XYZ file of C-alpha atoms in Angstrom:
504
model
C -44.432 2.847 -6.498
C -43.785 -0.487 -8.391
C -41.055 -2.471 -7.745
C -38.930 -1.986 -10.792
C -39.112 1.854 -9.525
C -37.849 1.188 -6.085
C -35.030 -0.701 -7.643
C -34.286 1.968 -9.623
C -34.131 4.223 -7.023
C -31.808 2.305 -4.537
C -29.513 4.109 -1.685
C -26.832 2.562 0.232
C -27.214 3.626 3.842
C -23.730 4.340 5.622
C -22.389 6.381 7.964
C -20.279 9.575 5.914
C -16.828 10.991 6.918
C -16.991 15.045 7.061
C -13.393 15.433 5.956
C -12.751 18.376 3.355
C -12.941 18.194 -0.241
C -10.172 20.035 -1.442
C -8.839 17.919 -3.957
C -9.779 15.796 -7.632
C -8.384 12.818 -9.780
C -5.161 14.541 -9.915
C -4.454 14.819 -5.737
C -5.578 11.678 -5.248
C -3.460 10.249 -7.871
C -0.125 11.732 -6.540
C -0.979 11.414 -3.020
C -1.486 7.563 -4.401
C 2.129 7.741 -6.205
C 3.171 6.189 -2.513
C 2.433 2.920 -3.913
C 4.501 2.829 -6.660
C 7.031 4.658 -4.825
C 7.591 0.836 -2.794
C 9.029 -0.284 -6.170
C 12.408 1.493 -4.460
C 12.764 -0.995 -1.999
C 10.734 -4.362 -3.991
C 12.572 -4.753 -7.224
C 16.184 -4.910 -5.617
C 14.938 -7.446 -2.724
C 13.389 -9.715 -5.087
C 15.775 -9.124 -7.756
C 18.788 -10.431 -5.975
C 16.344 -13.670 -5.052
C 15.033 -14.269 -8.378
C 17.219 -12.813 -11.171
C 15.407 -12.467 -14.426
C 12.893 -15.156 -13.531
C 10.752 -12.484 -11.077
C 10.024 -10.233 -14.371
C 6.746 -12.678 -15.309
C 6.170 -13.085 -12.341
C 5.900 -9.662 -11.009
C 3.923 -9.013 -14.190
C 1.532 -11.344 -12.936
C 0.640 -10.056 -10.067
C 0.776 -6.289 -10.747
C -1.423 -6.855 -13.300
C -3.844 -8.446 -10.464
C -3.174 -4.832 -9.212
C -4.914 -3.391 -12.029
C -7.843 -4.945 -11.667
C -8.064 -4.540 -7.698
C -7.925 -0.906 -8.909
C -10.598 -0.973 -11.397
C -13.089 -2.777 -8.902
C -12.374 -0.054 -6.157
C -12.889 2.679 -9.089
C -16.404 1.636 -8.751
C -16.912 0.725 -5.277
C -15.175 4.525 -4.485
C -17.235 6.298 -6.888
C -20.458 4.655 -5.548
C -20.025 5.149 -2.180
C -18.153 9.142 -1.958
C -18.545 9.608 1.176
C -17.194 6.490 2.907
C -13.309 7.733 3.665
C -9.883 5.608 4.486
C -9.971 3.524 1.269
C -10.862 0.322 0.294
C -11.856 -1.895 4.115
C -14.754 1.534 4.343
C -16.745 -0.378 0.950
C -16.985 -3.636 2.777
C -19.366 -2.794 5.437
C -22.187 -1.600 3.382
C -22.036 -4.499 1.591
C -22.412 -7.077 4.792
C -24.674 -4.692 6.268
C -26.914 -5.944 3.921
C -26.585 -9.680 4.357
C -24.903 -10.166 7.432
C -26.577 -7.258 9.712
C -24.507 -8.853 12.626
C -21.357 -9.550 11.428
C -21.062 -6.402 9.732
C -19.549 -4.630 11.900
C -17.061 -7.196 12.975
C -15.984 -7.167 9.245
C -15.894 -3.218 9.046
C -13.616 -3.160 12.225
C -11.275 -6.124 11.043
C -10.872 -4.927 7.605
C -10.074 -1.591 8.430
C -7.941 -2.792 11.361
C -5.568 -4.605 8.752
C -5.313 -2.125 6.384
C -4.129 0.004 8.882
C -2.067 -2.610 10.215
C -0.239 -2.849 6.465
C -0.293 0.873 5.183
C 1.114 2.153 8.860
C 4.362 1.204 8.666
C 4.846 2.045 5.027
C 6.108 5.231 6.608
C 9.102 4.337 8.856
C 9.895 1.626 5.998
C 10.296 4.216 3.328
C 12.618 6.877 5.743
C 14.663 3.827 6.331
C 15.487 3.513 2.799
C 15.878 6.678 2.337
C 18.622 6.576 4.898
C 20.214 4.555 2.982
C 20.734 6.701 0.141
C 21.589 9.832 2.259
C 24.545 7.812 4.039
C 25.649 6.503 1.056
C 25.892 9.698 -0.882
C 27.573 11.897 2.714
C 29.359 9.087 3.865
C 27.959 8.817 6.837
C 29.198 6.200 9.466
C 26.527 2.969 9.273
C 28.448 1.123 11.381
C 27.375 1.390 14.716
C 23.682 1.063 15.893
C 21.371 -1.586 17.328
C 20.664 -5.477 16.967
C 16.797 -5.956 17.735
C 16.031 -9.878 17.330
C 18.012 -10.506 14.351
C 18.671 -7.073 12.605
C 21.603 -4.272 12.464
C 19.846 -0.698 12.654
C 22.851 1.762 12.304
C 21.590 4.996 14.898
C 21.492 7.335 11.112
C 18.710 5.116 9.841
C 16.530 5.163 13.382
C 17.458 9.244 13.276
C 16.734 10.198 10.119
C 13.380 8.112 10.386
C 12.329 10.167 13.176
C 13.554 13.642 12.167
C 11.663 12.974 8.630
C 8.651 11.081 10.550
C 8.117 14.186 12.865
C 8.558 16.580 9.944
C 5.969 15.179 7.450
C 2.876 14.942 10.335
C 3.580 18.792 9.417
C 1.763 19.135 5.972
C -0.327 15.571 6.972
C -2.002 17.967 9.641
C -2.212 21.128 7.829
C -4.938 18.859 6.072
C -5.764 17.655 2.082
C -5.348 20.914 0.339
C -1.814 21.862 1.865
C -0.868 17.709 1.333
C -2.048 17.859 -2.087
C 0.435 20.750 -2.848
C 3.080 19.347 -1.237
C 2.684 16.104 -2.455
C 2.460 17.538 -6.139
C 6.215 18.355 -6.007
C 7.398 15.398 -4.537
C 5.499 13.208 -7.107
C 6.667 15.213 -10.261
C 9.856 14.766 -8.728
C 9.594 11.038 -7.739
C 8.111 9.730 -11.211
C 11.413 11.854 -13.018
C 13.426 9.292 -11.994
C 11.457 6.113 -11.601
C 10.346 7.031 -15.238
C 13.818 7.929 -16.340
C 15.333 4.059 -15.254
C 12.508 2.071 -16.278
C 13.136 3.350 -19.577
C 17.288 3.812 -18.735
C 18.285 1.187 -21.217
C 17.323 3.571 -24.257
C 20.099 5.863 -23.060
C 22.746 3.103 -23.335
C 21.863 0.864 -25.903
C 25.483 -0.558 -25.688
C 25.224 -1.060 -22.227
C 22.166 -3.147 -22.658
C 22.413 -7.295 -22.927
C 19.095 -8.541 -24.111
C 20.531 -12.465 -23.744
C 19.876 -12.010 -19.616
C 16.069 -12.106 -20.501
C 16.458 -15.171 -22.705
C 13.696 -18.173 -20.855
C 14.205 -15.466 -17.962
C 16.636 -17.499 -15.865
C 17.450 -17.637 -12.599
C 20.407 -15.762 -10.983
C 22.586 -18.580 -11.479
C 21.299 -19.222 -15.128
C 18.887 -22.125 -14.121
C 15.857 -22.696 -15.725
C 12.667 -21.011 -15.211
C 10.846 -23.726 -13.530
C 14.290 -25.287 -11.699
C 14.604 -24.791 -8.045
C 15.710 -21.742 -6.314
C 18.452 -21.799 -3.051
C 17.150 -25.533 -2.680
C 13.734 -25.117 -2.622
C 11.022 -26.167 -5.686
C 10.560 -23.064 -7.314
C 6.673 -23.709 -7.741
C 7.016 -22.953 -3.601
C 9.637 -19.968 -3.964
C 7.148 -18.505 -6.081
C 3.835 -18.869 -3.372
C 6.617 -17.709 -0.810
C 7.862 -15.012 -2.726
C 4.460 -13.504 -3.705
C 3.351 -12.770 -0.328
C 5.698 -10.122 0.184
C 5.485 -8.957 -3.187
C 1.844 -8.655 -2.987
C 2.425 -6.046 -0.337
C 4.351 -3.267 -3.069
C 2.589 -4.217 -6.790
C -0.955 -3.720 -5.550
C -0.396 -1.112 -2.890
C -1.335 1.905 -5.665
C -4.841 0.991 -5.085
C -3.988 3.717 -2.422
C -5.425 6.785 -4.566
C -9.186 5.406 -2.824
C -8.166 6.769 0.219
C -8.594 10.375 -1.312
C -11.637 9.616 -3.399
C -13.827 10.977 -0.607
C -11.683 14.299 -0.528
C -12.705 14.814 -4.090
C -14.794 17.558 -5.283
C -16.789 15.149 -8.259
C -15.810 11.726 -6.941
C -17.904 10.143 -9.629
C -15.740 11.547 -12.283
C -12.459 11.717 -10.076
C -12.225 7.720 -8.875
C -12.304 6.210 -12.520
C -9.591 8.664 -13.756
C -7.295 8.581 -10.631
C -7.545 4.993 -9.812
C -7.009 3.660 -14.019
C -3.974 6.400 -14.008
C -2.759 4.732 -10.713
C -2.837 1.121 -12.219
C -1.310 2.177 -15.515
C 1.625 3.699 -14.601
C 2.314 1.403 -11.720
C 2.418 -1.755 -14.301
C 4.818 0.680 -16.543
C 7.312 0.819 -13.774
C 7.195 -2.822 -11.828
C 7.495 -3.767 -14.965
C 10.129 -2.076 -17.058
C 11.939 -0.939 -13.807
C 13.070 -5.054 -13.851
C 13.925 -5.257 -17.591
C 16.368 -2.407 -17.189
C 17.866 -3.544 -14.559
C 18.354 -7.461 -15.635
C 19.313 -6.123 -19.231
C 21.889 -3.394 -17.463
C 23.249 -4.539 -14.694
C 23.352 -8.279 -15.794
C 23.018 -12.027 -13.185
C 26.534 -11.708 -12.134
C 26.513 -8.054 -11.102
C 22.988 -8.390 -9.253
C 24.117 -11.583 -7.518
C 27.415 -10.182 -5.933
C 26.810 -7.796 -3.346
C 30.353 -6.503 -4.153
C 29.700 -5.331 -7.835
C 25.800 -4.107 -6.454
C 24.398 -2.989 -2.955
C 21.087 -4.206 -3.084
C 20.353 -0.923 -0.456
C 21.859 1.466 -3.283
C 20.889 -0.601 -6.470
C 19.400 2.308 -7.632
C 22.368 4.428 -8.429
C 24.370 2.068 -9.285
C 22.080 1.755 -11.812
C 22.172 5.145 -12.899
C 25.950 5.129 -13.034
C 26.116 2.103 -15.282
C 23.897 4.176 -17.770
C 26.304 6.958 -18.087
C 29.609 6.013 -16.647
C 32.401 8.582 -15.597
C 31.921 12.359 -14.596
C 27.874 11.787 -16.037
C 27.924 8.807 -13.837
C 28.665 10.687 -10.933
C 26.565 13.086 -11.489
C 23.346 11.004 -12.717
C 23.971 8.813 -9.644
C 23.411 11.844 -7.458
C 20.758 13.211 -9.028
C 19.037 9.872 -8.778
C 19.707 9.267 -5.239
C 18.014 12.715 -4.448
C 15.228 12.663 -6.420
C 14.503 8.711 -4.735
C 14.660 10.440 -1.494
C 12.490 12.677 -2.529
C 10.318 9.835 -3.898
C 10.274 7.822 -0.411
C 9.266 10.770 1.661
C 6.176 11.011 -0.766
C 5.428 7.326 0.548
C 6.303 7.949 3.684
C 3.923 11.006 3.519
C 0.894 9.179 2.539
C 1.227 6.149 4.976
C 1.017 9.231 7.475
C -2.375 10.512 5.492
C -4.224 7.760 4.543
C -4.548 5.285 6.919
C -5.179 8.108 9.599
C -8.907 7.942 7.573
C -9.149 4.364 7.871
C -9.064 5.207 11.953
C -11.185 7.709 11.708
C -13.952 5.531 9.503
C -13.896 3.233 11.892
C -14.542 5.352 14.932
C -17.524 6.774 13.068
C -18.896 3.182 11.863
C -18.718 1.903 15.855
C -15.963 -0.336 15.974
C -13.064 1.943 17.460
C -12.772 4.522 20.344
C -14.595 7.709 20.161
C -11.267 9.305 20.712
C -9.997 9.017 16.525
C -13.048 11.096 15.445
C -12.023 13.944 15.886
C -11.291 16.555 13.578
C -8.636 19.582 13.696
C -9.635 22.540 12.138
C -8.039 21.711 8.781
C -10.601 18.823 8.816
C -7.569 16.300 9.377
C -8.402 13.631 11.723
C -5.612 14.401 13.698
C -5.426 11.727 16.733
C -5.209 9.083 14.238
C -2.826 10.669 12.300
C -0.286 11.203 15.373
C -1.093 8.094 16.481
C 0.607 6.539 13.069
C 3.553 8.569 13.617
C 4.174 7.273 17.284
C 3.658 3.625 15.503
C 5.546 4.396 13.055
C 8.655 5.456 15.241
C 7.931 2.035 16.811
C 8.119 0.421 13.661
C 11.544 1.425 12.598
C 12.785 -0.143 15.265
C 11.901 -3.844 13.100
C 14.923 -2.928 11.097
C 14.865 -3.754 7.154
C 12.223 -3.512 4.614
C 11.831 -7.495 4.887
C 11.204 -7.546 8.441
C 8.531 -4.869 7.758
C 7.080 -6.319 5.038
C 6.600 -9.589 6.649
C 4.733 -7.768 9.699
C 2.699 -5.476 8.084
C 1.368 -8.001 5.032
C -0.412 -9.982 7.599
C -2.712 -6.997 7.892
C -2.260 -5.838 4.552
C -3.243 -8.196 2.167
C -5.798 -10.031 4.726
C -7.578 -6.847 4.334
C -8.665 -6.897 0.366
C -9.951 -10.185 0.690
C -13.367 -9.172 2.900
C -13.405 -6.200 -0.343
C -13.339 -7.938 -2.876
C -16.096 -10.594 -0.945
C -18.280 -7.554 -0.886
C -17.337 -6.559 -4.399
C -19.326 -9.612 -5.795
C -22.493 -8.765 -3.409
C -23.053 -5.535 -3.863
C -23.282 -6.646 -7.505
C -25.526 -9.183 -6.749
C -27.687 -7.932 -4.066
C -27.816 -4.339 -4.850
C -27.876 -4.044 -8.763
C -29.613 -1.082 -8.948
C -27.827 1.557 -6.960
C -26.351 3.898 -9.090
C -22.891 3.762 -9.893
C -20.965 6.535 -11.859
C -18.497 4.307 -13.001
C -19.575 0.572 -13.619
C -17.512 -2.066 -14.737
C -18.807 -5.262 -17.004
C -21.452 -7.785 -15.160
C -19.093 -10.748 -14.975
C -16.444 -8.465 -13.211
C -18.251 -10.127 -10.378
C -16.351 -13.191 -10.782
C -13.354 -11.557 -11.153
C -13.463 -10.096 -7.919
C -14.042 -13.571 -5.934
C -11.179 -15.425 -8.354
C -8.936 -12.621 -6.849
C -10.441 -12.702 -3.504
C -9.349 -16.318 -3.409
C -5.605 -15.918 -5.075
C -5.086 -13.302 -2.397
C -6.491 -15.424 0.200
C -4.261 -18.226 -0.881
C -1.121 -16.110 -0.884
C -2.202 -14.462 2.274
C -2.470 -17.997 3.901
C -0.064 -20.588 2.134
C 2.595 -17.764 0.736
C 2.828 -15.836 4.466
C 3.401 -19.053 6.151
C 5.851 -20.362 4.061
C 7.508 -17.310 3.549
C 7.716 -17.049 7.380
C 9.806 -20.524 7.246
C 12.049 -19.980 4.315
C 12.696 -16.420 4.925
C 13.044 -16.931 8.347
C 10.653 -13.990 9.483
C 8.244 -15.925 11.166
C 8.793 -13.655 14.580
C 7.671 -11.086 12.336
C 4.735 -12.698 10.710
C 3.531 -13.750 13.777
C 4.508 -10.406 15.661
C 1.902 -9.320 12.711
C -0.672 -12.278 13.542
C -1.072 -10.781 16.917
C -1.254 -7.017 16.403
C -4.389 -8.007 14.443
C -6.064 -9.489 17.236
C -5.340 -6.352 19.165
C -8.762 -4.863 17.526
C -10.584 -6.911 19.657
C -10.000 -4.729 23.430
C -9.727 -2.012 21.394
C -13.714 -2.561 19.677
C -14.394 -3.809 23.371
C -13.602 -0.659 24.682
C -15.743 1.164 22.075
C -18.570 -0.956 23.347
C -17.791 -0.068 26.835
C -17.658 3.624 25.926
C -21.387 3.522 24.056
C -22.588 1.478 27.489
C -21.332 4.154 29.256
C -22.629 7.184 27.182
C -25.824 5.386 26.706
C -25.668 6.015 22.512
C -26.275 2.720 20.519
C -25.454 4.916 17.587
C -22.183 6.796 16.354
C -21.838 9.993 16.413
C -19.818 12.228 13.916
C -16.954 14.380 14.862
C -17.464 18.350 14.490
C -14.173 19.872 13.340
C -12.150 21.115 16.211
C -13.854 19.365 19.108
């Protein structure tokens, strides 16, 4: 056999996941919905910061979303059988080069995506919290005071109750999920469709002039400073956390694997995923600036940043239709948050369970129920996620779990670039342009950069640097844990990995 025929002919060797696939483009695209489900609790953090000035720049960087979804289209559809989403394509790709560091990549990657997707879960059933309070009246007054947040005892019991509930369908496996999770998305994107586009219902209501040189809260400038600070370094601050909700979409790879024609499956779910999710961190913004107006979104009086959302809906169709709209909006964004909270509870249960199989976590996560679920990892993100709501508010947990989170693309997109240019000829159903290459490493570096610069100065200004750091550590807790592993193959005598047999 020549050469140019071996080329042609190329395999990536890498250990497979035997999870069930029960689902296509469409499962794995609601399932993903989770991602653009964090709009809920991004836009009225940041818009309360930034005013009309955070529309570019969330435009900006969701659109860097796109692309991270495009490159793991490819990288998902070329490797089917790799599960837990986008750390599983980095391996094969160092495996290559870097025989020996591999593995410590594989592990470490996977380690911080789990570390950021985890507590997507408890942060998601704490917002929804909020709306159910606010729409029963239920007391919020009285709860906890962990470091330097209020948790009222509703928010840490309606976490659990919903936390224990979902592991439910989560363990009943992909097929049952999928169902499940088909409701709650056509029921989530009703409303997060119906206010990015709210202004059309109000025209009146609607005052374009907030947009004008999209000003800050206070009506400053663009490029003036913000609460004292440059606003070139408000913006590097600001864009770590942000980072964390407008690219976390890309979570519809975690199910590519679970598809019955991957090949075909990634490109559609994954372009779907980045579409729509530009469509609403995008318009969800305009409607509110336009609506709601600097004034109103600066004065906590006039708009709970925790409720924004209704308020919203209200303004759109005030009186008895107000009422009415603004519970109708409330229930159908609770319904949208469980959906989140529902796949932080799936998918980074596979990103466990990849690991175990590729060597660099205990045995004990590869196992399989008989619903082909790999239920110890699952459970173990619901007893870390119960641990996790007791951080408190969706800026503590964002500040944690983004350590981990957007670390964890940057070893990705690395291995984006040499695949490409070390393995050109393996065969890849969907395949993006040549110089997409370069794409991936300019991104690998702006999310480095963020990661680095934004999370430490975020940390300062924000004054969540217990957090960050609290988030700093966890990740180093791979290394007993990948110890361990080692001690367990010592032990057993097996170099190798073994694969979990369902119901072991």
């Amino acid at each position: 056999m020549s050469q140019t025929d071996f080329e042609s002919h190329d395999v990536l060797d890498y250990e497979q996941g035997n999870l069930q696939t029960g689902t296509n483009w469409w499962g794995a695209f609601v399932i993903g919905l989770a991602g653009t489900i964090l709009v809920t609790g991004a836009a009225p953090a940041f818009l309360t910061v930034f005013g009309a000035s955070y529309i570019p720049f969330i435009t900006f960087f969701t659109l860097t979303g796109v692309v991270l979804c495009l490159l793991l289209a490819e990288l998902s559809a070329m490797m089917p059988g790799r599960t837990g989403g986008s750390p599983s394509y980095a391996y094969p790709a160092y495996k290559n080069r870097w025989p020996r560091l591999a593995p410590h990549v594989n592990g470490v990657t996977a380690w911080m995506y789990w570390v950021g997707w985890m507590p997507v879960a408890p942060l998601n059933m704490i917002l929804a919290s909020f709306y159910i309070t606010h729409l029963f009246g239920l007391d919020a007054t009285q709860g906890i005071t962990p470091v330097s947040t209020f948790i009222p005892y509703w928010t840490l019991a309606i976490t659990a109750v919903g936390l224990i509930i979902l592991s439910i369908p989560a363990y009943l496996g992909i097929r049952f999920g999928t169902s499940m999770a088909t409701i709650l998305a056509v029921l989530s994107m009703i409303p997060l469709t119906f206010l990015s586009i709210g202004f059309i219902f109000n025209m009146d209501a609607a005052n374009w002039s907030e947009l004008a040189g999209f000003p800050h809260l206070d009506g400053s400038a663009f490029s003036d400073p913000i609460g004292g600070y440059p606003a070139w370094v408000m913006y590097i601050a600001y864009a770590f956390p942000l980072l964390w909700t407008v690219i976390a979409y890309e979570a519809a790879a975690c199910y590519i694997g679970e598809c019955k024609h991957p090949g075909r499956d990634a490109k559609i779910a994954m372009t779907l995923e980045g579409g729509y999710g530009v469509f609403v961190y995008t318009m969800l913004p305009i409607s509110f600036v336009v609506i709601l107006g600097a004034q109103a979104i600066s004065d906590p009086a006039l708009v709970d940043p925790k409720t924004m959302f209704v308020t919203f809906a209200s303004n759109i169709f005030p009186g008895v239709a107000g009422t009415v709209m603004e519970w109708l909006m409330a229930i159908m964004l609770i319904v949208a948050l469980v959906l989140s909270a529902l796949n932080s509870l799936m998918g980074c249960s596979r990103s466990l369970y990849q690991m175990s199989l590729d060597g660099q976590f205990p045995r004990f996560y590869q196992h399989l129920n008989k619903h082909h679920v790999p239920d110890r990892a699952m459970m173990t993100n619901v007893v870390a996620s119960l641990a996790i709501a007791f951080m408190g508010g969706a800026i503590e947990i964002y500040s944690f779990s983004n350590v981990g989170y957007l670390g964890s693309f940057v070893p990705v997109l690395i291995a984006y670039y040499l695949l490409r240019n070390d393995r050109p000829n393996v065969h890849r159903p969907f395949r993006l342009p040549e110089f997409f290459k370069y794409i991936a490493l300019a991104l690998a570096a702006l999310y480095f950069f963020v990661w680095l610069a934004g999370g430490l100065i975020y940390s300062y200004i924000g004054g969540q640097a217990v957090y960050y750091f609290l988030g700093v550590i966890t990740i180093f807790m791979y290394l007993p844990l990948y110890w361990y592993r080692k001690w367990e193959d010592r032990k057993s005598g097996l170099a190798g990995n073994e694969i979990a047999v369902a119901g072991e």
